[in-house]
Amino acid sequence: MSGAVLVVLEHDRGTIAPAALEALTAGRALAAQLGTTLEALTVGSNGDSLVADAESFGADVIHQAHHALLTDYNPEAWGEVVAQMITATQPAVVLATGTDRGNEVLAQAAARCDSAFVANCLTFEPGQPGGTFGVTRVRWGGSLIERATVAGTGTGTGTGTATGTGTGTGTGTGTGTKLLTIAHHAVDASPAANPGAGTATVFEARLDPSVARTMIVARVERPAGVTLATAPVVVGGGRGVGSADGFAPLQSLADLLGGVVGCSRAVTNLGWRNHTDQVGQTGTRIAPDIYIACGISGAIQHWVGAMASKKILAINTDPQANMVTKSDYAVIGDLHQVIPAITAEIERRRAT
Amino acid sequence: MRILVCVKRVPAPGSRISITADGLAVDTAFLGFTTSPHEECAVEAAVQLVEAHGGSATVLTLGPAEAEEQLRYAASVGVSNAVLLATDGADWDPQRTAAAITAAITAIEDRDGVFDLILFGNESADSGGFQVGVRVARHLDRPIVNGIKGISIADGIATLERPTDAGQEVYELTMPAVAGVKEGINLPRYPTLKGRLASKKVQIAIIEPSAKPGGQVLVRLEPPAELTTSTTMLGNGPDAAAAVVDLLEELGVLR
Ligand SMILES: Cc1cc2nc3c(=O)[nH]c(=O)nc-3n(C[C@H](O)[C@H](O)[C@H](O)COP(=O)(O)OP(=O)(O)OC[C@H]3O[C@@H](n4cnc5c(N)ncnc54)[C@H](O)[C@@H]3O)c2cc1C
């Protein structure tokens, strides 16, 4: 039997990341496809508390990496632990979360193994003709899909050494450990029909003291409250808003609905709003119940940040704007007239 | 203070993105090009650090000869040296890119001295591999943290801020160090006329990169499955307000 599918469980000092449950779900399906078992890795003893989650999502073995230096997140130390696990357990696949941390840790591990790493996969197609391992993955933040093949660790056909760089021949081969992350929201997290064996086993990592150099040294906590990423309503403004002051009516509407204001990159570049308000590929991905997009043309890079909204209402003077033709609802008109009218109507109904 | 910024030239599509007939690339026949946004901010960060601490900033790219445009742009906003690792234009995989950039950095440092700080974009806008900076840092045995939206430098330490859902993480890297920067760390300046003229005079050092291909191989690009939505028109102008508020009530967002 081939090695296991090993899922690296992202956590922050013992609190599991929601994306880790998605990775377990995707890892379980991939393990079934490969006819192998699902295993999980937690880094640091404060991650020991994740056993129950891993078990209910189908993990048979949970490797708990321990070391005095693993008290908090540290990309180099985490990457080194993953690389050591690969050597120790020879998994078929290491799968992590397609998040800031997950992608960073697997990049660190891949750099250490000198092997390929494919970020933000959507689907897995192991066992392609010729023994290649295929994936589909996110490009352009989701505006394009890439089909790719990936080589495993130690498959350097050029040198043949255990730590050789990937193949020089143009296809990923079927041997060695594949290093992959699953794009956030590519699968819905769902526990296993039958929980896994959930056997916890401690892995004593060997870490050089120098890895301490990329440890978190301090944190600044944000005051609690709705954020752009979690708001139930987002009122977005684009270049059509016309000025920084022009956002006041959007803010009033957002306040009335318990939501927040978002914006396009054109607005950020003009200095009308802070980048923390930017929706899109290089901004925030939003998922509100409704996104009200005002004076935004709907460029692909904006759209990928908005498309997870449950409903989208576009307000635009141009009926042909991409935002209008792709949205669920639209009002054609000048946002400077439409938004105050909506606010007035809400206030009128609340007063009666 | 010597700072290096590694940037990527990418096309700038607008309302749609199309693929070439062979499925291997974005059809750029009608597109302009730009510096990948995270890296545009990395360039600005480098220029600001040099303004504050002295020294010089260098920009490096691996790409086609046309990437000279992005190097000159960086020069026009204050970068003083430019390096082009000229390819035939085909996209290089992340391992190969990192190996070629590492070799170039090593050669430059052997001649001119170590870069105190090397900045990458967190991920390139087009291929989004999330790894070139990490691989280069590993090859050079320097610390790297990604996702950075704040950099300050004092006493040989780069203090880096990384926003998360819960707030902000702080890292302190002893230089020489490397960081993966994200858009939002600053608002990049526009070039002045003087800057544009000066950029024309900057010498571009051209290096022919060589590195073995890595293990991630592009097979084909595809458009994502389009969710076909039919747009419900709620009306024109302010008269549509009642229909909009009906919708908000129906969706339960009006409490
Ligand atoms: C690599 C890369 C990454 C990018 N990342 C992002 C990103 O993360 N987020 C992002 O938003 N963009 C991003 N962009 C930029 C993107 O391509 C567009 O340039 C940008 O989204 C356009 O912003 P906009 O819709 O506000 O402006 P425009 O495209 O200028 O659209 C303005 C719209 O307002 C409408 N309008 C004008 N006046 C009114 C009025 N009075 N009432 C109603 N409607 C009106 C117009 O009809 C038009 O549709 C990126 C680009 C690149 C190349």
Short mmCIF file of N, CA and C in Angstrom, two decimals, chain A residues 4-5 13-14 24 26-27 39 60 62 71 78 95 97 111 143 146 161 183 193 233 251 266 273 278 324 336-337 348:
data_model
loop_
_atom_site.label_atom_id
_atom_site.label_comp_id
_atom_site.label_asym_id
_atom_site.label_seq_id
_atom_site.Cartn_x
_atom_site.Cartn_y
_atom_site.Cartn_z
N ALA A 4 0.35 7.26 3.42
CA ALA A 4 -0.91 7.91 3.78
C ALA A 4 -1.05 9.28 3.11
N VAL A 5 -2.26 9.82 3.22
CA VAL A 5 -2.46 11.25 2.95
C VAL A 5 -2.33 11.95 4.31
N ARG A 13 -2.15 28.47 18.30
CA ARG A 13 -2.00 28.15 19.73
C ARG A 13 -3.15 27.25 20.21
N GLY A 14 -3.49 26.25 19.38
CA GLY A 14 -4.47 25.27 19.80
C GLY A 14 -5.87 25.49 19.25
N LEU A 24 -8.99 18.48 5.82
CA LEU A 24 -9.25 17.10 6.26
C LEU A 24 -10.29 16.45 5.36
N ALA A 26 -11.05 17.21 2.22
CA ALA A 26 -10.45 16.94 0.90
C ALA A 26 -9.44 15.80 1.00
N GLY A 27 -8.68 15.76 2.09
CA GLY A 27 -7.68 14.72 2.28
C GLY A 27 -8.32 13.34 2.41
N GLU A 39 -4.10 10.59 7.63
CA GLU A 39 -3.39 10.91 8.87
C GLU A 39 -3.32 12.43 9.00
N ASP A 60 -6.95 8.42 10.98
CA ASP A 60 -6.62 7.23 11.75
C ASP A 60 -5.46 7.50 12.71
N ILE A 62 -2.90 10.63 14.33
CA ILE A 62 -2.58 12.05 14.47
C ILE A 62 -1.17 12.16 15.02
N THR A 71 6.23 26.71 20.41
CA THR A 71 5.19 27.27 21.28
C THR A 71 4.23 28.17 20.53
N TRP A 78 7.80 25.23 11.41
CA TRP A 78 6.71 24.37 10.96
C TRP A 78 7.10 23.65 9.66
N LEU A 95 -0.96 17.37 2.51
CA LEU A 95 -1.97 18.35 2.10
C LEU A 95 -2.14 19.38 3.22
N THR A 97 -3.62 23.67 4.23
CA THR A 97 -4.64 24.66 3.92
C THR A 97 -4.10 25.68 2.92
N ALA A 111 10.93 23.69 -0.02
CA ALA A 111 12.28 24.23 -0.19
C ALA A 111 13.28 23.32 0.51
N SER A 143 -9.76 33.48 -11.44
CA SER A 143 -10.28 33.85 -12.76
C SER A 143 -9.90 32.82 -13.82
N GLU A 146 -5.89 26.17 -13.74
CA GLU A 146 -4.72 25.53 -14.37
C GLU A 146 -4.76 24.03 -14.13
N THR A 161 19.18 11.71 -7.23
CA THR A 161 19.44 11.71 -5.80
C THR A 161 18.14 11.83 -5.03
N ALA A 183 -7.27 24.92 -2.04
CA ALA A 183 -7.76 26.30 -2.00
C ALA A 183 -8.87 26.43 -0.96
N ALA A 193 -18.44 9.95 7.77
CA ALA A 193 -19.57 9.12 8.17
C ALA A 193 -19.13 8.20 9.32
N VAL A 233 -23.47 42.12 5.40
CA VAL A 233 -23.80 43.03 4.30
C VAL A 233 -22.56 43.85 3.98
N GLN A 251 -21.71 54.62 3.55
CA GLN A 251 -21.48 54.31 4.95
C GLN A 251 -22.80 54.32 5.72
N ALA A 266 -9.49 50.65 -7.80
CA ALA A 266 -9.41 52.01 -8.34
C ALA A 266 -9.54 53.02 -7.21
N ARG A 273 -10.14 55.45 -0.09
CA ARG A 273 -10.37 54.54 1.04
C ARG A 273 -9.07 53.81 1.34
N GLN A 278 -10.51 47.12 0.55
CA GLN A 278 -10.52 46.65 -0.85
C GLN A 278 -10.99 45.20 -0.99
N VAL A 324 -23.02 44.41 -13.60
CA VAL A 324 -24.47 44.34 -13.81
C VAL A 324 -24.85 43.01 -14.45
N HIS A 336 -25.53 58.21 -6.77
CA HIS A 336 -25.70 59.36 -5.87
C HIS A 336 -27.17 59.67 -5.63
N GLN A 337 -28.03 59.19 -6.52
CA GLN A 337 -29.47 59.36 -6.30
C GLN A 337 -30.08 58.09 -5.72
N ARG A 348 -38.10 55.21 6.30
CA ARG A 348 -39.55 55.41 6.23
C ARG A 348 -40.27 54.17 6.75
#
